[in-house]
Coordinates of C-alpha atoms in Angstrom, one line a residue:
M13 CA -7.5 23.4 -12.5
W14 CA -8.0 22.6 -16.2
L15 CA -6.7 18.8 -14.8
C16 CA -10.0 19.1 -11.9
K17 CA -12.0 20.2 -14.3
H18 CA -11.0 17.6 -16.8
L19 CA -11.5 15.1 -14.5
N20 CA -14.5 15.9 -12.0
S21 CA -12.2 16.7 -9.4
N22 CA -11.3 18.5 -6.5
L23 CA -8.7 20.9 -6.4
I24 CA -6.8 21.7 -3.0
T25 CA -3.9 24.1 -2.6
K26 CA -2.8 25.3 1.2
E27 CA -4.9 28.9 0.5
N28 CA -8.0 27.2 -0.1
L29 CA -7.6 24.4 2.7
L30 CA -6.8 27.4 5.0
G31 CA -8.5 30.5 3.7
K32 CA -12.3 29.3 4.1
D33 CA -14.4 28.5 7.3
F34 CA -16.8 25.3 6.7
S35 CA -19.0 24.3 9.2
Y36 CA -19.4 20.2 10.1
L37 CA -21.3 19.4 7.9
A38 CA -19.9 20.5 5.5
E39 CA -16.6 19.5 6.3
E40 CA -18.1 16.0 6.6
A41 CA -19.9 16.2 2.7
K42 CA -16.4 17.2 1.3
K43 CA -14.8 14.5 3.0
H44 CA -16.9 11.6 1.0
L45 CA -17.1 13.9 -2.1
Q46 CA -13.3 14.0 -2.4
V47 CA -13.2 10.0 -2.1
Y48 CA -15.8 9.3 -4.8
K49 CA -14.8 12.5 -7.0
G50 CA -10.6 12.5 -5.9
W51 CA -8.5 14.9 -5.6
V52 CA -5.9 17.7 -7.3
L53 CA -3.0 18.2 -4.6
D54 CA -1.9 21.7 -5.7
G55 CA 1.6 22.8 -3.8
I56 CA 1.6 20.2 -1.1
P57 CA 3.5 18.4 0.7
E58 CA 6.2 21.4 0.3
R59 CA 9.1 20.0 3.0
R60 CA 9.8 16.0 3.1
E61 CA 8.2 16.0 6.8
Q62 CA 4.9 17.0 5.1
A63 CA 5.4 14.2 2.6
L64 CA 6.1 11.7 5.3
M65 CA 2.8 13.4 7.8
L66 CA 0.4 11.9 4.2
Q67 CA 1.9 9.0 4.4
T68 CA 1.2 8.4 8.0
L69 CA -2.1 9.5 7.3
G70 CA -2.7 7.1 4.8
L71 CA -3.0 9.4 2.0
M72 CA -1.5 8.4 -1.3
P73 CA -1.2 9.4 -4.3
K74 CA -1.4 8.2 -7.7
H75 CA 0.7 10.1 -9.3
V76 CA 2.8 13.0 -8.5
I77 CA 3.9 16.0 -11.3
V78 CA 6.7 18.4 -11.0
L79 CA 6.2 20.9 -13.4
N80 CA 10.4 22.1 -14.1
A81 CA 11.2 25.3 -15.7
P82 CA 14.1 27.9 -15.6
D83 CA 14.1 30.2 -13.0
T84 CA 14.4 33.2 -15.1
V85 CA 10.8 32.1 -16.4
L86 CA 9.4 31.6 -13.4
I87 CA 10.1 34.6 -12.3
E88 CA 9.2 36.2 -15.6
R89 CA 5.6 34.2 -15.1
N90 CA 5.2 34.9 -11.8
V91 CA 5.6 39.2 -11.7
G92 CA 2.5 39.5 -14.3
K93 CA 0.4 36.7 -12.8
R94 CA -2.8 38.3 -12.3
I95 CA -6.2 36.4 -10.3
D96 CA -9.8 36.6 -11.1
P97 CA -11.9 36.4 -7.9
V98 CA -14.6 35.4 -9.4
T99 CA -14.0 32.4 -10.8
G100 CA -10.1 31.6 -10.0
E101 CA -8.5 31.3 -12.9
I102 CA -4.7 32.7 -13.3
Y103 CA -3.8 35.1 -16.3
H104 CA -0.9 36.9 -17.0
T105 CA -0.6 40.5 -18.2
T106 CA 1.5 39.6 -21.5
F107 CA 1.0 35.5 -22.2
D108 CA -2.6 35.9 -21.2
W109 CA -4.3 38.4 -21.2
P110 CA -8.4 37.6 -21.0
P111 CA -10.4 40.1 -23.8
E112 CA -13.2 41.0 -22.3
S113 CA -12.8 44.3 -20.1
E114 CA -15.2 43.2 -17.8
I115 CA -12.4 40.6 -16.6
Q116 CA -9.9 42.9 -17.2
N117 CA -11.1 45.2 -14.6
R118 CA -12.0 42.8 -11.3
L119 CA -7.8 41.0 -11.9
I120 CA -6.0 41.4 -8.6
E121 CA -2.3 41.2 -8.0
P122 CA -1.6 38.3 -5.9
D123 CA 0.7 39.1 -2.8
G124 CA 4.5 38.4 -2.8
I125 CA 4.8 38.3 -6.5
S126 CA 7.9 40.9 -7.0
E127 CA 10.9 39.9 -8.5
I128 CA 12.7 39.7 -4.6
E129 CA 10.1 38.0 -3.2
T130 CA 9.5 34.6 -6.2
A131 CA 13.3 34.5 -6.4
K132 CA 13.5 33.7 -2.2
R133 CA 10.5 31.3 -2.8
L134 CA 12.0 29.7 -5.1
L135 CA 15.2 29.1 -3.9
E136 CA 13.2 27.3 -0.8
Y137 CA 11.4 25.4 -3.2
H138 CA 14.8 23.8 -4.5
R139 CA 16.4 23.3 -1.1
N140 CA 13.1 21.2 0.0
I141 CA 12.2 20.1 -3.4
I142 CA 14.9 16.9 -3.9
R143 CA 14.5 15.8 -0.5
I144 CA 10.5 14.9 -1.2
L145 CA 10.8 13.3 -4.9
P146 CA 12.3 9.7 -2.4
S147 CA 9.5 9.6 -1.0
Y148 CA 7.4 9.2 -4.5
P149 CA 10.2 6.6 -6.9
K150 CA 7.2 5.2 -8.6
I151 CA 4.2 7.5 -9.1
L152 CA 7.0 10.1 -10.3
K153 CA 7.0 12.4 -13.5
Q154 CA 8.5 15.2 -14.6
I155 CA 7.5 17.7 -17.1
S156 CA 8.7 21.4 -18.7
A157 CA 6.6 23.5 -18.1
D158 CA 8.9 25.2 -20.1
Q159 CA 6.6 25.2 -23.1
P160 CA 2.4 26.5 -24.3
C161 CA 0.1 25.9 -21.5
V162 CA -1.8 23.1 -24.4
D163 CA 1.2 20.9 -24.5
V164 CA 1.7 21.4 -21.0
F165 CA -1.8 19.8 -19.8
Y166 CA -2.0 17.1 -22.3
Q167 CA 1.6 16.0 -21.5
V168 CA 0.2 15.4 -17.6
L169 CA -3.3 14.7 -18.5
S170 CA -1.8 11.5 -20.6
Y171 CA 0.1 10.7 -17.5
V172 CA -2.6 10.7 -14.9
Q173 CA -4.9 8.6 -17.2
T174 CA -2.3 6.0 -17.4
G175 CA -2.1 3.2 -15.0
H176 CA 0.6 1.7 -13.2
R177 CA 1.7 -0.2 -10.4
S178 CA 0.7 1.8 -6.6
N179 CA 2.5 2.1 -3.5
A180 CA -0.2 3.7 -2.0
P181 CA -0.7 2.6 2.0
F182 CA -4.7 3.1 1.0
T183 CA -3.7 0.0 -1.0
P184 CA -4.3 -2.9 1.4
K185 CA -0.6 -5.4 1.3
V186 CA -0.4 -7.0 4.3
L187 CA 1.6 -9.5 5.6
L188 CA 1.7 -11.9 8.0
C189 CA 4.0 -13.9 10.4
G190 CA 3.9 -16.7 12.5
P191 CA 4.6 -20.1 13.3
L192 CA 2.8 -23.4 12.2
G193 CA -0.8 -23.2 13.6
S194 CA -0.9 -19.5 14.6
G195 CA -4.1 -19.0 13.1
K196 CA -2.4 -17.0 9.5
S197 CA -4.7 -19.0 7.1
L198 CA -7.7 -18.2 8.9
Q199 CA -6.9 -14.9 9.4
A200 CA -6.3 -13.9 5.8
T201 CA -9.1 -15.3 4.9
L202 CA -10.8 -13.2 7.3
L203 CA -9.1 -10.3 5.6
A204 CA -10.2 -11.6 1.9
Q205 CA -13.5 -11.8 2.8
K206 CA -14.1 -8.4 4.8
Y207 CA -12.0 -5.8 2.4
G208 CA -11.6 -8.3 -0.9
L209 CA -8.1 -8.8 -1.1
V210 CA -6.8 -11.4 -2.3
N211 CA -5.0 -13.9 0.0
I212 CA -2.2 -15.2 -1.2
C213 CA -0.3 -18.2 0.7
C214 CA 2.7 -18.9 -0.6
G215 CA 2.5 -22.5 -0.4
Q216 CA -0.9 -22.9 -2.3
L217 CA 0.7 -21.2 -4.6
L218 CA 3.1 -22.8 -5.1
K219 CA 0.9 -26.2 -5.1
E220 CA -0.9 -24.4 -7.6
A221 CA 2.0 -24.0 -10.5
V222 CA 2.4 -27.5 -10.2
A223 CA -1.5 -28.6 -10.9
A224 CA -1.6 -26.6 -13.2
K225 CA 1.9 -27.5 -15.3
S226 CA 2.4 -24.2 -15.6
N227 CA 6.7 -23.3 -16.2
F228 CA 7.4 -22.5 -12.6
G229 CA 4.9 -26.1 -11.5
E230 CA 7.9 -27.5 -14.1
L231 CA 10.5 -26.5 -12.4
I232 CA 8.8 -27.1 -8.2
Q233 CA 7.6 -30.3 -8.6
P234 CA 11.1 -32.4 -8.4
F235 CA 11.3 -30.6 -5.5
F236 CA 7.6 -31.7 -4.4
E237 CA 8.5 -35.5 -5.0
K238 CA 12.0 -35.3 -3.4
Q239 CA 10.3 -33.3 -0.3
M240 CA 13.1 -31.0 -0.5
T241 CA 12.6 -26.6 -0.1
V242 CA 12.4 -24.7 -3.0
P243 CA 14.8 -22.6 -3.6
D244 CA 13.8 -18.9 -3.0
S245 CA 14.4 -17.4 -6.8
I246 CA 12.4 -20.1 -7.7
I247 CA 9.6 -19.3 -5.1
T248 CA 10.2 -15.2 -6.0
K249 CA 9.5 -15.6 -9.4
A250 CA 6.2 -17.5 -8.9
L251 CA 5.1 -14.8 -6.8
A252 CA 6.2 -12.3 -8.4
E253 CA 4.6 -13.2 -11.7
R254 CA 1.3 -13.9 -9.0
L255 CA 1.3 -9.8 -7.9
D256 CA 1.7 -7.9 -11.0
Q257 CA -1.7 -9.3 -11.8
Q258 CA -4.0 -7.2 -12.2
D259 CA -6.5 -7.9 -9.1
C260 CA -3.4 -8.0 -6.9
I261 CA -2.4 -3.5 -7.8
Q262 CA -6.3 -2.7 -7.8
K263 CA -7.4 -5.1 -4.4
G264 CA -4.3 -5.7 -2.4
W265 CA -3.4 -8.5 -1.4
V266 CA -2.4 -10.5 2.7
L267 CA 0.8 -13.2 2.0
H268 CA 1.3 -15.3 3.9
G269 CA 4.0 -18.2 4.3
F270 CA 7.1 -16.1 2.5
P271 CA 9.3 -14.3 3.5
R272 CA 10.3 -17.1 6.2
D273 CA 14.0 -15.8 6.9
L274 CA 15.4 -12.1 6.8
D275 CA 16.5 -13.1 3.5
Q276 CA 13.9 -13.6 1.6
A277 CA 12.5 -10.4 3.3
Q278 CA 14.5 -8.6 1.5
M279 CA 14.7 -10.6 -2.0
L280 CA 10.9 -9.5 -1.6
N281 CA 11.6 -5.9 -0.8
N282 CA 14.3 -5.5 -3.7
M283 CA 11.4 -7.1 -5.9
G284 CA 9.2 -4.2 -4.9
Y285 CA 6.7 -5.5 -3.1
S286 CA 7.1 -4.3 0.2
P287 CA 4.6 -4.8 2.4
N288 CA 3.0 -1.4 4.1
R289 CA 1.1 -3.6 7.3
V290 CA 2.8 -6.2 9.0
F291 CA 1.8 -8.3 12.0
F292 CA 3.4 -11.1 13.9
L293 CA 1.0 -13.6 15.4
N294 CA 2.4 -15.0 18.7
V295 CA 1.7 -18.6 19.8
P296 CA 3.1 -20.8 22.3
L297 CA 4.5 -23.8 21.5
D298 CA 1.6 -25.9 23.8
S299 CA -0.8 -24.0 22.4
I300 CA 0.7 -24.9 18.8
L301 CA 0.9 -28.4 19.6
E302 CA -2.6 -28.5 21.1
R303 CA -4.1 -27.6 17.9
L304 CA -1.9 -29.3 15.2
T305 CA -1.4 -33.1 16.7
L306 CA -4.9 -33.6 17.1
R307 CA -5.9 -33.2 13.9
R308 CA -7.2 -35.7 12.2
T309 CA -8.6 -36.4 8.7
D310 CA -11.7 -39.0 7.4
P311 CA -9.7 -41.0 4.1
V312 CA -13.6 -41.8 3.5
T313 CA -15.0 -38.7 3.4
G314 CA -12.0 -36.3 3.6
E315 CA -13.4 -34.3 6.5
R316 CA -11.8 -33.1 9.0
F317 CA -12.0 -33.0 12.7
H318 CA -9.7 -32.2 15.9
L319 CA -10.1 -35.0 18.9
M320 CA -10.7 -31.8 21.4
Y321 CA -12.0 -29.0 19.2
K322 CA -14.4 -30.9 16.4
P323 CA -14.4 -34.7 16.9
P324 CA -15.3 -37.7 15.2
P325 CA -19.3 -38.1 15.6
T326 CA -19.1 -41.9 15.4
I327 CA -16.6 -44.3 16.4
E328 CA -16.3 -46.0 13.7
V329 CA -15.2 -42.2 11.7
Q330 CA -13.2 -41.6 15.0
A331 CA -11.5 -45.5 14.2
R332 CA -11.0 -45.0 10.4
L333 CA -8.9 -41.6 11.3
L334 CA -5.6 -40.9 9.7
Q335 CA -2.5 -38.3 10.8
N336 CA -1.1 -36.4 8.7
P337 CA 2.9 -37.2 8.8
K338 CA 3.5 -32.9 8.9
D339 CA 0.7 -32.7 11.9
S340 CA 3.7 -34.7 14.0
E341 CA 4.6 -33.4 17.6
E342 CA 8.3 -33.9 16.1
H343 CA 7.8 -32.1 13.6
I344 CA 5.5 -29.2 14.1
R345 CA 8.6 -28.6 17.2
L346 CA 10.9 -28.2 14.7
Q347 CA 9.2 -26.5 11.9
T348 CA 8.1 -23.9 14.8
D349 CA 12.2 -24.0 16.8
L350 CA 13.2 -22.7 12.9
F351 CA 10.7 -19.7 12.7
Y352 CA 11.0 -18.2 16.2
R353 CA 14.6 -18.8 15.7
N354 CA 14.6 -16.8 12.3
S355 CA 11.1 -14.4 13.8
G356 CA 14.2 -12.1 15.5
D357 CA 15.9 -10.5 12.3
L358 CA 12.1 -10.7 10.8
E359 CA 11.1 -8.5 13.6
Q360 CA 14.0 -5.7 13.7
Y361 CA 13.6 -5.8 9.5
Y362 CA 10.2 -5.2 9.8
D363 CA 10.7 -2.4 12.9
W364 CA 7.4 -1.2 12.1
A365 CA 5.0 -4.0 12.5
I366 CA 2.6 -4.9 15.1
T367 CA 2.7 -8.2 16.9
I368 CA -0.3 -10.0 18.3
N369 CA -1.6 -12.3 20.6
G370 CA -2.2 -15.1 18.3
D371 CA -3.4 -17.6 21.0
Q372 CA -7.4 -16.2 21.8
D373 CA -10.6 -16.4 20.4
P374 CA -9.5 -16.0 16.4
Y375 CA -12.3 -12.9 16.2
T376 CA -10.9 -11.2 18.6
V377 CA -7.5 -11.9 16.7
F378 CA -9.3 -10.4 13.8
E379 CA -10.3 -7.4 15.2
Y380 CA -6.8 -6.4 16.4
I381 CA -5.3 -6.8 12.5
E382 CA -8.1 -5.3 11.8
S383 CA -7.5 -1.7 13.4
G384 CA -4.1 -2.3 12.6
I385 CA -5.4 -2.0 8.9
I386 CA -7.4 1.0 9.3
N387 CA -5.4 3.0 11.6
P388 CA -2.3 4.7 11.6
L389 CA 1.2 2.9 12.1
P390 CA 1.9 3.5 15.7
K391 CA 5.2 5.7 15.9
K392 CA 7.5 4.5 18.4
V393 CA 9.5 6.5 20.5
T394 CA 12.6 6.4 21.1

């Protein structure tokens, strides 16, 4: 309650969720209020299953605090607990008795606070809490509650007001996987435009590092010059540096071009950058060849054309068009084969990912991706 008053947030407990009847309009108003003001959840989740259900619904706290104290202290506190039915304030017969006689007279004893009942509830709590805590590994703080209330409160407040990297599903961390020419770049651009996500193309990130002549760029440049594959150790360092920047932490990100195989996916996970939405864009080889082998560039203007979808305006322009060596049929077949050789392991690793037919209108593909981001992850039927 103190935290809610200080932060102007909403207090949500199991009791006030189940103990009050709201009209439909009141429910809707409350939802909007909680979005803009935030919330403090007290006593929920009680079991690991509830913690997982909250995550599935996209309800992920930014901070989780566990208040610890010896059972003997907790039993003594609970037995003397009294509640003001008017304000909801909690008092204690020994430690915190109100001076006003009017408040004293209306205090009530909560149900289930006897020594035996409290001991039973504590036993149940200890059984469940050890299964709940692993659900919040990076946002958890344990604080001793066996000290004055004010000291506990300021430790809690200090932690809540600190910023940290959040794994919350409501901060989208999207991974797009697909072969060359599957439309990953376009879909990433559309997602970034609509939802304000940071668009991270792994290949472009490496090129920018080289152009900026950064420390990573100097390591990468020799591999570019020799047209060799950049080692995973260098790629992951460049990627980590970008994902740790404030815009990625606050806005979320959409990543494409990495990982390309199981080892890279495991490296990404071990570094703490696991995506919470993964999409595989499947496109047949014939469509990929049609998309890429017909691409051309005008060396004079730099404008890009496609011999089928966006032909050059004049014969003169067509005569001077050039094809990028990477758009050759041989290169595309090689790269596509390489992707699909590794995609089985990736799909198994991200077994909750969503597979989409990428061989259709790009805005139709975007609608499928968008629905997969705003809706809870699908549950696999076993």
